[in-house]
Amino acid sequence: MRLSEQLILWNHAFINIIDIRNITMELDEELRSYRLPANIFLYTVRGSAHLQLDGQRHEANRFLILHGSKGCCLSIYPTEEAFEYYIIYYKARILPPLRQEIMSMMERNNPFHIQYGFVPDHPTSLLHKVELMNKEWQERGELERFHVKTLFYQFVYELLLQIHSRHITTTKVDIVAQAKHYLQERYAEPVTMDLLAELLDSSPRHLSRLFKRQTGSSPIDYVIQIRMNKAKELLLTTDATLQKIAETIGYPDSYYFAKMFKKHVGVAPIRYRSGNIRPGARPHIPSSVARYDIAQEKVSRYIGNGYDNHYQLNERGNIPMNHSNKSPLGVALMLCLTLLLSACSTGTASNASINGGTQVSGEASTSANSSVNQAVEAESQTKTVSTVKGDVEVPVNPQRVVVLYLLGDVLALGVKPVGSSSAYEGAAFEKELAGSTDLGTWFEPSPEAVLALDPDVIIVPSEETYQMLYQIAPTVYIPYEKMSVDERLKQIGEVLGKEGESQTLLDNFYAKVEQSKQKLKDAGILDKRVSIMEGGKGEMSVISSKQYGRGSQVIYEYLGLKGPELIQQEIETSDSGGVHNLSFEVLPKYAGDYIFRSSYEGMVDLSDNAIWNSIPAVKEGRLIELSFGLSYYNDIISLDKQLDFIVDSLLATVK
């Protein structure tokens, strides 16, 4: 990677120094497989040791500099007394929005995700900076911490010069290998994509794509396969009960384990054990003893901690009150007896109960049975809906709906999903989701968590999520990016049996749009130019499409407001998301009479930016901050509330 590109990425990054430590290890001390919680620079100053970073070996003598990224495993084995080193922990983030060339550089070789080790040509200058950083860090004052950051940049600058002048070999960290290693070690523990990505300094989406590209499966499927292989081994080599095996591999109870085993292996665990075991192949270990060899008493939860809603959570699976005490045979006998008594009681009104019991009329009994039959029939009725994936058979009146991304449309139709993808803070429907199981990001939900909800229909927004979930329950793929709001809402209404409600929602929304346009026209605003912007760190993104979100659909499509002249033609013709990343020097040319700026926690404060404050819309109070969470979605609830906010905010500027 060229030095110029590394410098660009370092310049764009927000650097946060986490900690600086000066450590001395004795000969008999060891550090084994320490997973780095952040990126590090390690600088040895005395003694020698064997170092391993993700399996890569380094012989550490005086002045060795080692760089490792978050998630790497570090081991240190001193080879003489008093091995001393400094370690600097730091985090580097490149905040959105990103230009395409920045994204391409990050893809080619992220400087924060590489590892290397070498002895510099001029070590004393670097050592002086490290010692001074450590001294200032211990002072804990704001001025000293600021000084630490300036010294850190000087330290990095000298390192980069030496790396490139000497052509030092750097190794790109293989986060997929790190993820596999972690999952192989921790397969019995709760794991989510968010947790795994956080450990490895990645995003869930990026990690999932890399993992699937290299292994052919998602991380969740990879964990399931590890668990199933371990379960097979335990079934064939121990007498452990299914409950103990379930606990060992990370499932809360034998029922859920058996369900997953049959789904992925093809046969029930007991049948697998009886059909594959060979005489003498399994040691005769009593189950009460075997559990100490294979499982701890503590019950692990499902993969996807926090996504489950079964009674087994919080170690309640073994409490007797949560289980039926009736044996399957007993249940069957009771059912037969009930049917027999029911048949005997159905007939003429003169049939009397034995021993003077209450008399039951045949008409009442028939009526009761008819009601039960109708209820069962209604519950079991299905219909066929046409989708882009072909015809899908769904319940006429689905009761347990799982939905990803398209949350607001489902909620607007009066259906409370049992499970849904996460919603951004500030989303228009945030309160309505209370009580629904959070399945994580819409593009990488946990199939196990979805399975645990026992849905009768699943609604997904992408081909990838369809492939992940369609085997669990009837799954309807809604290609929302290729559909109008009307088409999408009507199809979801058909799936949920809410066709009439979907049309009413649309009629009401379009009526409100016309009323809003009239209000803006009366206020003299409808013919004004409107910009939508986001960002602010060195540059600003200007939206140039009706379909980009951030309120663009309401502003440019429904209300028909125009953008600045430089991007209006693009707004009218663009069928997909469009955005211009602009420097502040040219930004005034793209500023309309009104500016909506996407707001979120941690956004850049532009109150001291001279160019920004010179823009008439900003200077004259026509800058409106629009919540990112509210403006991210384009479901019917979000569009309705965006319409209210946008119109009210525009009208407020002329009062």
XYZ file of C-alpha atoms in Angstrom:
655
model
C 0.000 0.000 0.000
C 1.341 3.423 -0.953
C 2.439 5.808 1.788
C 0.163 8.503 0.356
C -2.890 6.268 0.820
C -1.927 5.367 4.372
C -1.533 9.048 5.218
C -4.949 9.829 3.694
C -6.623 7.170 5.818
C -4.795 8.241 8.977
C -5.854 11.831 8.240
C -9.513 10.808 7.839
C -9.540 8.668 10.963
C -10.777 9.760 14.351
C -8.113 8.485 16.784
C -8.889 7.769 20.387
C -6.046 6.798 22.740
C -7.470 4.200 25.146
C -4.536 3.486 27.454
C -0.734 3.545 27.724
C 1.086 1.095 29.988
C 4.676 0.391 30.960
C 4.970 -3.320 31.865
C 7.864 -5.441 33.159
C 7.550 -9.246 33.057
C 9.772 -11.665 34.966
C 11.239 -14.820 33.443
C 8.614 -17.097 34.992
C 5.669 -14.962 33.822
C 3.672 -15.601 30.662
C 0.891 -13.912 28.742
C -1.177 -16.486 26.842
C -3.655 -15.762 24.035
C -4.609 -12.288 25.225
C -7.277 -11.035 22.820
C -6.545 -7.386 22.109
C -9.458 -5.110 23.073
C -8.175 -2.373 20.747
C -5.390 -1.706 18.247
C -1.926 -1.599 19.815
C 1.632 -0.457 19.337
C 4.026 -2.498 21.510
C 7.582 -1.154 21.966
C 10.163 -3.276 23.795
C 12.819 -1.407 25.758
C 14.658 -4.065 27.818
C 15.237 -7.833 27.857
C 14.017 -10.390 25.327
C 10.980 -12.628 24.760
C 9.166 -14.832 22.281
C 6.072 -13.000 21.000
C 3.191 -14.442 19.007
C 0.515 -12.339 17.363
C -2.252 -14.425 15.809
C 0.245 -17.276 15.443
C 2.923 -15.096 13.788
C 6.160 -15.413 15.753
C 8.474 -12.513 16.640
C 11.757 -12.615 18.533
C 11.561 -9.557 20.743
C 14.784 -7.848 21.688
C 15.339 -4.221 22.566
C 13.520 -1.652 20.400
C 11.177 -4.055 18.580
C 7.995 -2.274 17.498
C 4.911 -4.438 17.020
C 1.549 -3.362 15.632
C -1.590 -5.459 16.141
C -5.276 -4.855 15.531
C -8.276 -5.348 17.746
C -9.254 -9.013 18.066
C -5.756 -10.413 17.506
C -4.390 -12.855 20.105
C -1.103 -11.842 21.730
C 1.193 -14.213 23.653
C 4.435 -13.208 25.400
C 7.040 -15.634 26.822
C 10.069 -13.845 28.373
C 13.434 -15.513 27.721
C 15.406 -13.500 30.288
C 14.743 -11.552 33.453
C 12.966 -8.206 33.356
C 11.394 -8.054 29.911
C 10.079 -4.481 29.721
C 7.808 -2.914 27.127
C 5.367 -0.089 26.512
C 1.960 -0.806 25.023
C -0.280 1.872 23.512
C -3.958 1.012 23.040
C -5.859 3.064 20.492
C -9.038 3.007 18.408
C -9.380 4.384 14.904
C -12.709 5.133 13.268
C -13.462 6.626 9.887
C -16.883 8.197 10.207
C -19.520 8.329 7.454
C -20.267 9.598 4.951
C -17.303 8.180 3.013
C -16.177 9.029 -0.486
C -15.878 6.073 -2.832
C -12.092 6.394 -3.067
C -11.805 6.269 0.737
C -13.940 3.145 0.831
C -11.797 1.575 -1.904
C -8.609 2.315 0.035
C -10.074 0.743 3.155
C -11.061 -2.345 1.173
C -7.581 -2.707 -0.355
C -5.610 -2.481 2.865
C -6.950 -0.958 6.039
C -3.869 0.418 7.898
C -5.560 -0.289 11.226
C -6.089 -3.964 10.330
C -2.507 -4.916 9.518
C 0.215 -6.342 11.716
C 3.981 -5.978 11.513
C 7.057 -6.031 13.687
C 10.512 -4.514 13.110
C 13.421 -2.691 14.791
C 13.550 0.934 13.563
C 16.729 2.599 12.259
C 16.372 5.486 14.704
C 14.884 3.926 17.853
C 15.865 6.570 20.413
C 13.683 9.296 18.887
C 10.690 6.959 18.961
C 11.531 5.796 22.476
C 11.632 9.385 23.696
C 8.129 10.004 22.299
C 6.773 6.808 23.864
C 8.276 7.619 27.262
C 6.883 11.146 27.119
C 3.453 9.840 26.060
C 3.432 7.475 29.029
C 4.491 10.251 31.437
C 1.811 12.658 30.154
C -0.820 9.921 30.186
C -0.280 9.268 33.882
C -0.977 12.951 34.641
C -4.588 12.463 33.452
C -5.109 16.163 32.705
C -6.930 17.373 29.588
C -3.916 19.334 28.367
C -1.635 16.321 28.927
C -4.056 14.026 27.052
C -4.072 16.461 24.139
C -0.273 16.421 24.176
C -0.360 12.601 24.108
C -2.399 12.678 20.909
C 0.028 15.058 19.185
C 2.976 12.849 20.218
C 1.094 9.778 18.985
C 0.713 11.283 15.504
C 4.418 12.128 15.428
C 5.228 8.573 16.501
C 3.016 7.111 13.744
C 4.448 9.473 11.131
C 8.031 8.363 11.844
C 6.957 4.714 11.784
C 5.236 5.053 8.417
C 8.295 6.704 6.903
C 10.559 3.892 8.080
C 8.130 1.136 7.044
C 7.966 2.462 3.502
C 11.607 3.470 3.146
C 12.737 -0.006 4.282
C 9.900 -1.902 2.590
C 8.883 -3.582 5.828
C 6.552 -6.517 5.249
C 3.077 -6.030 6.692
C 0.411 -8.701 7.028
C -3.271 -8.053 6.503
C -5.238 -9.411 9.431
C -7.505 -12.303 8.468
C -10.619 -11.475 10.472
C -12.406 -14.541 9.119
C -9.694 -16.779 10.576
C -9.991 -14.849 13.837
C -13.758 -15.288 13.825
C -13.475 -19.031 13.151
C -10.943 -19.426 15.949
C -13.158 -17.530 18.361
C -16.259 -19.552 17.433
C -14.388 -22.847 17.731
C -13.346 -21.875 21.255
C -16.634 -20.298 22.381
C -19.279 -22.276 20.469
C -21.168 -23.114 23.688
C -21.479 -19.452 24.700
C -24.026 -16.871 23.540
C -22.750 -15.282 20.315
C -24.281 -12.558 18.153
C -23.018 -10.928 14.972
C -22.853 -7.597 16.806
C -20.686 -9.125 19.546
C -18.405 -10.904 17.066
C -17.993 -7.808 14.903
C -17.242 -5.673 17.957
C -14.562 -8.120 19.125
C -12.887 -8.070 15.714
C -13.236 -4.336 15.011
C -15.532 -4.824 12.034
C -19.143 -4.196 11.116
C -21.647 -7.072 11.251
C -22.436 -6.735 7.571
C -18.807 -6.597 6.422
C -17.784 -9.523 8.624
C -20.753 -11.608 7.490
C -19.963 -11.029 3.819
C -16.267 -11.850 4.233
C -17.073 -14.943 6.277
C -19.569 -16.248 3.736
C -17.214 -15.508 0.843
C -14.397 -17.534 2.421
C -16.325 -20.350 4.091
C -19.535 -20.603 2.103
C -21.671 -20.193 5.224
C -22.669 -17.473 7.650
C -21.032 -17.272 11.109
C -24.291 -18.446 12.667
C -24.436 -21.517 10.427
C -20.776 -22.165 11.206
C -21.510 -22.215 14.951
C -24.478 -24.506 14.431
C -22.296 -26.934 12.491
C -19.692 -26.959 15.267
C -22.426 -27.652 17.799
C -23.946 -30.436 15.729
C -20.540 -32.111 15.251
C -19.881 -31.921 18.987
C -23.354 -33.307 19.676
C -22.707 -36.257 17.360
C -19.477 -36.989 19.192
C -21.159 -36.872 22.607
C -24.085 -39.006 21.451
C -21.732 -41.741 20.270
C -19.080 -41.632 23.008
C -21.044 -40.969 26.213
C -24.237 -42.049 27.945
C -25.084 -38.400 28.653
C -28.730 -37.405 28.539
C -29.992 -35.113 25.792
C -30.433 -32.362 28.379
C -26.773 -32.545 29.392
C -25.594 -32.626 25.785
C -27.820 -29.631 25.020
C -26.309 -27.668 27.915
C -22.788 -28.617 26.852
C -23.094 -27.289 23.316
C -24.978 -24.114 24.197
C -28.688 -24.925 23.996
C -31.014 -24.370 26.959
C -32.942 -27.643 26.870
C -33.224 -31.027 25.202
C -36.368 -30.102 23.245
C -34.734 -27.214 21.422
C -31.538 -29.206 20.906
C -33.483 -32.132 19.437
C -35.358 -29.788 17.114
C -32.133 -28.212 15.839
C -30.374 -31.585 15.548
C -33.130 -33.096 13.432
C -33.263 -29.986 11.239
C -29.542 -30.004 10.490
C -28.623 -33.702 10.708
C -31.845 -35.170 9.360
C -32.660 -37.561 12.211
C -33.578 -37.219 15.865
C -30.661 -37.452 18.362
C -31.885 -40.710 19.919
C -32.259 -42.346 16.504
C -28.804 -41.091 15.508
C -27.327 -42.617 18.666
C -29.092 -45.959 18.281
C -28.440 -46.185 14.559
C -24.740 -45.306 14.547
C -23.255 -46.626 17.769
C -21.209 -49.822 17.605
C -21.018 -52.310 20.473
C -18.186 -51.331 22.779
C -17.694 -47.972 21.066
C -19.126 -45.965 23.944
C -17.794 -46.157 27.506
C -20.388 -47.192 30.068
C -20.450 -43.980 32.040
C -23.484 -43.410 34.270
C -25.244 -40.214 33.248
C -25.001 -38.752 36.751
C -21.225 -38.991 36.499
C -20.851 -38.188 32.796
C -22.244 -34.704 33.281
C -19.133 -33.659 35.188
C -17.022 -34.587 32.181
C -19.048 -32.768 29.562
C -21.060 -29.939 31.074
C -21.144 -27.327 33.760
C -24.248 -26.831 35.842
C -24.831 -23.368 34.413
C -27.166 -23.446 31.435
C -26.011 -21.545 28.367
C -28.504 -19.523 26.409
C -29.276 -19.637 22.725
C -26.874 -18.189 20.227
C -28.073 -14.668 19.749
C -28.224 -13.655 23.402
C -31.120 -11.297 23.961
C -33.023 -12.468 20.888
C -34.970 -15.332 22.480
C -38.382 -15.447 24.115
C -38.698 -19.074 25.246
C -39.439 -20.041 28.827
C -36.029 -21.710 29.076
C -34.218 -18.384 29.358
C -32.596 -17.332 32.615
C -32.102 -20.960 33.632
C -35.841 -21.642 34.027
C -35.802 -24.676 31.733
C -35.293 -27.173 34.553
C -37.894 -25.790 36.947
C -40.691 -28.404 37.313
C -43.483 -25.843 37.083
C -42.421 -25.039 33.530
C -42.997 -28.594 32.324
C -45.960 -30.923 32.091
C -45.757 -33.863 34.473
C -47.992 -35.994 32.285
C -46.326 -38.707 30.243
C -47.116 -38.907 26.499
C -48.991 -42.169 27.147
C -51.020 -40.567 29.933
C -51.919 -37.642 27.691
C -53.045 -40.016 24.946
C -55.210 -42.029 27.344
C -56.819 -38.880 28.736
C -57.553 -37.672 25.200
C -59.194 -40.996 24.298
C -61.285 -40.927 27.472
C -62.379 -37.355 26.752
C -63.471 -38.274 23.222
C -65.352 -41.337 24.512
C -67.235 -39.316 27.115
C -67.964 -36.636 24.553
C -69.406 -39.233 22.165
C -71.551 -40.773 24.932
C -72.921 -37.380 25.930
C -73.937 -36.446 22.379
C -77.411 -37.681 21.468
C -80.907 -37.101 22.887
C -81.800 -34.755 25.644
C -82.866 -37.670 27.840
C -79.322 -39.020 28.254
C -78.455 -38.468 31.906
C -75.044 -38.393 33.508
C -73.987 -41.186 35.814
C -74.390 -40.869 39.602
C -76.744 -37.941 39.375
C -74.378 -35.655 37.574
C -75.427 -32.682 35.490
C -77.531 -33.474 32.436
C -76.000 -32.379 29.101
C -78.172 -31.831 26.042
C -77.091 -33.119 22.660
C -77.803 -29.729 21.074
C -75.475 -27.874 23.467
C -72.737 -30.453 22.996
C -73.043 -30.282 19.228
C -72.900 -26.491 19.352
C -69.766 -26.561 21.509
C -68.059 -29.059 19.220
C -69.039 -26.984 16.200
C -67.455 -23.867 17.728
C -64.223 -25.738 18.460
C -64.139 -27.177 14.949
C -64.703 -23.747 13.409
C -61.890 -22.265 15.492
C -59.499 -25.050 14.504
C -60.529 -24.749 10.860
C -60.036 -20.964 10.858
C -56.595 -21.355 12.402
C -55.530 -23.970 9.867
C -56.844 -22.142 6.766
C -54.212 -20.996 4.292
C -54.095 -19.041 1.068
C -51.604 -18.627 -1.741
C -49.928 -15.290 -2.475
C -47.818 -14.563 -5.539
C -44.323 -13.222 -4.846
C -41.085 -12.688 -6.762
C -40.006 -16.101 -5.418
C -43.145 -17.800 -6.744
C -46.359 -18.748 -4.979
C -46.150 -18.945 -1.193
C -48.793 -20.564 0.999
C -49.445 -18.453 4.106
C -52.054 -18.544 6.888
C -55.252 -16.630 6.164
C -54.924 -14.875 9.498
C -51.255 -15.065 10.609
C -50.752 -14.644 14.350
C -46.986 -14.946 14.744
C -45.343 -12.596 12.255
C -41.604 -11.993 11.970
C -40.572 -8.961 9.896
C -37.208 -7.512 8.913
C -36.767 -3.818 8.011
C -40.386 -3.338 6.824
C -41.508 -2.874 10.414
C -43.610 0.253 10.052
C -45.769 -1.155 7.243
C -46.652 -4.234 9.314
C -47.368 -2.174 12.428
C -49.494 0.283 10.445
C -51.727 -2.614 9.401
C -52.456 -3.375 13.041
C -50.185 -6.401 13.349
C -47.716 -6.569 16.256
C -44.803 -8.798 15.146
C -43.479 -11.409 17.568
C -39.989 -10.637 16.273
C -38.420 -7.866 14.207
C -35.078 -6.428 13.220
C -33.612 -3.626 15.306
C -34.983 -0.129 14.806
C -32.885 3.017 14.898
C -33.411 5.242 17.899
C -36.000 7.847 17.050
C -37.820 5.711 14.460
C -41.454 6.735 14.029
C -42.691 3.322 15.179
C -40.172 2.816 17.997
C -42.775 2.729 20.793
C -45.096 0.376 18.896
C -42.295 -2.228 18.774
C -42.139 -2.552 22.569
C -42.437 -6.203 23.528
C -41.375 -7.550 20.127
C -38.244 -9.719 20.178
C -35.240 -7.862 18.732
C -33.587 -10.096 16.108
C -30.617 -7.803 15.429
C -29.757 -6.103 12.144
C -32.197 -6.685 9.281
C -29.474 -7.987 6.957
C -28.020 -10.576 9.399
C -30.712 -11.908 11.758
C -30.118 -15.028 13.823
C -31.926 -17.977 12.169
C -31.960 -19.728 15.526
C -33.654 -16.760 17.166
C -36.251 -16.667 14.385
C -36.808 -20.419 14.700
C -37.290 -20.051 18.454
C -40.200 -17.660 17.837
C -42.096 -20.345 15.894
C -43.421 -17.853 13.295
C -46.262 -18.680 10.912
C -45.073 -16.121 8.338
C -41.800 -14.232 7.791
C -41.489 -10.995 5.773
C -37.998 -10.126 4.491
C -36.576 -7.290 2.344
C -33.714 -9.029 0.490
C -32.649 -12.147 -1.365
C -29.971 -12.825 1.272
C -32.417 -12.795 4.188
C -34.864 -14.914 2.204
C -32.216 -17.598 1.693
C -31.385 -17.523 5.392
C -34.955 -17.982 6.666
C -37.257 -19.532 4.064
C -36.874 -23.052 5.474
C -38.144 -21.993 8.911
C -41.661 -20.860 7.925
C -43.533 -19.434 4.895
C -41.332 -16.522 3.868
C -42.390 -13.614 1.668
C -39.635 -11.622 -0.027
C -40.643 -7.969 -0.592
C -38.084 -6.302 -2.934
C -38.849 -2.889 -1.460
C -36.182 -1.058 -3.460
C -37.933 -2.027 -6.717
C -41.487 -1.340 -5.526
C -43.460 1.806 -4.926
C -44.859 2.426 -1.465
C -48.329 1.557 -2.802
C -47.204 -1.764 -4.297
C -45.284 -2.743 -1.192
C -48.015 -1.893 1.300
C -50.684 -3.647 -0.764
C -48.611 -6.829 -1.002
C -47.908 -6.824 2.737
C -51.615 -6.215 3.290
C -52.422 -9.250 1.139
C -49.982 -11.425 3.107
C -51.474 -10.336 6.434
C -55.098 -10.443 5.313
C -55.348 -6.649 5.617
C -56.100 -5.604 2.028
C -58.783 -3.111 3.026
C -56.632 -1.536 5.716
C -53.693 -1.002 3.339
C -55.842 0.926 0.855
C -57.313 3.058 3.638
C -53.825 3.934 4.896
C -52.749 5.013 1.415
C -55.900 7.057 0.810
C -55.469 8.875 4.116
C -51.780 9.551 3.471
C -52.329 11.009 -0.009
C -55.161 13.161 1.283
C -52.798 14.555 3.922
C -50.153 15.188 1.230
C -52.587 17.335 -0.765
C -53.587 19.276 2.346
C -49.904 19.816 3.188
C -49.078 21.089 -0.291
C -51.911 23.594 -0.034
C -50.612 24.811 3.339
C -47.117 25.318 1.895
C -48.536 27.071 -1.150
C -50.574 29.432 1.004
C -47.430 30.196 3.025
C -45.409 30.929 -0.145
C -43.039 27.978 0.394
C -44.090 25.441 -2.246
C -41.979 27.085 -4.968
C -38.834 27.377 -2.820
C -35.647 25.302 -3.288
C -34.816 22.729 -0.626
C -31.513 20.935 0.087
C -31.003 17.802 2.166
C -27.528 17.447 3.706
C -25.656 15.119 6.008
C -22.179 15.007 7.543
C -19.833 17.870 8.186
C -16.313 16.541 8.873
C -14.350 18.275 6.131
C -17.143 17.830 3.617
C -20.926 17.569 3.353
C -23.145 15.074 1.536
C -25.994 16.555 -0.507
C -28.878 14.226 -1.415
C -29.800 14.172 -5.109
C -32.510 11.514 -5.279
C -36.113 10.960 -4.201
C -35.285 7.474 -2.932
C -32.282 8.095 -0.673
C -34.162 8.494 2.599
C -33.389 11.394 4.958
C -36.827 12.817 4.072
C -36.058 12.958 0.340
C -39.166 11.007 -0.693
C -41.530 13.283 1.213
C -39.753 16.490 0.150
C -39.018 15.793 -3.510
C -41.643 13.212 -4.499
C -44.804 13.753 -2.459
C -44.599 17.487 -1.729
C -42.972 18.157 -5.117
C -40.462 20.654 -3.718
C -37.452 21.301 -5.939
C -33.786 21.012 -5.122
C -31.056 23.508 -6.030
C -30.628 23.975 -9.780
C -27.332 22.046 -9.853
C -29.024 18.803 -8.767
C -32.710 19.223 -9.709
C -32.410 17.335 -12.999
C -30.750 14.444 -11.193
C -33.542 14.434 -8.607
C -36.151 14.180 -11.352
C -34.448 11.351 -13.237
C -32.698 9.283 -10.551
C -34.456 6.007 -9.713
C -31.975 5.046 -6.992
C -30.075 6.666 -4.160
C -27.859 9.542 -5.199
C -25.527 11.720 -3.157
C -22.812 14.316 -3.801
C -19.882 14.570 -1.372
C -18.796 18.198 -1.495
C -16.139 20.343 0.129
C -17.357 23.333 2.100
C -15.818 25.691 -0.484
C -18.438 24.710 -3.125
C -21.270 23.871 -0.721
C -23.051 27.275 -0.995
C -23.812 26.525 -4.672
C -25.797 23.456 -3.578
C -27.692 25.160 -0.778
C -31.390 25.811 -1.301
C -33.664 28.370 0.280
C -34.209 25.774 3.017
C -31.784 23.129 4.286
C -32.716 19.930 6.071
C -29.701 18.448 7.830
C -29.743 14.830 9.016
C -29.033 14.905 12.762
C -27.676 12.153 14.969
C -25.716 11.757 18.174
C -22.088 12.766 17.680
C -22.620 14.731 14.469
C -20.106 17.454 13.707
C -20.740 20.842 15.338
C -20.607 23.467 12.567
C -21.390 26.494 14.725
C -17.842 27.833 14.232
C -17.578 27.009 10.509
C -17.405 30.331 8.655
C -18.487 28.971 5.251
C -21.417 27.065 6.721
C -22.619 30.084 8.656
C -22.364 32.301 5.570
C -25.010 30.256 3.697
C -28.243 32.327 3.672
C -30.496 29.452 4.782
C -28.259 28.863 7.807
C -27.710 32.526 8.591
C -31.412 33.417 8.305
C -32.861 30.543 10.374
C -34.055 28.267 7.565
C -31.861 25.340 8.653
C -33.956 22.426 9.961
C -32.451 19.412 11.712
C -34.219 16.150 10.841
C -33.603 13.122 13.077
C -31.696 10.319 11.339
C -33.853 7.678 13.040
C -37.091 9.313 11.897
C -35.890 9.922 8.332
C -34.120 6.584 7.696
C -37.218 4.526 6.891
C -39.839 4.925 4.147
C -42.688 2.783 5.515
C -46.142 4.349 5.696
C -45.863 5.245 9.412
C -42.452 6.890 8.917
C -43.541 8.763 5.794
C -46.640 10.058 7.595
C -44.643 11.352 10.570
C -41.892 12.752 8.322
C -44.593 14.639 6.415
C -45.920 16.168 9.636
C -42.447 17.185 10.841
C -41.271 18.599 7.499
C -44.407 20.648 6.854
C -44.660 21.946 10.437
C -40.957 22.892 10.412
C -41.244 24.755 7.098
C -44.355 26.627 8.215
C -42.677 27.575 11.495
C -40.063 29.598 9.593
C -42.661 32.074 8.297
C -44.689 32.547 11.477
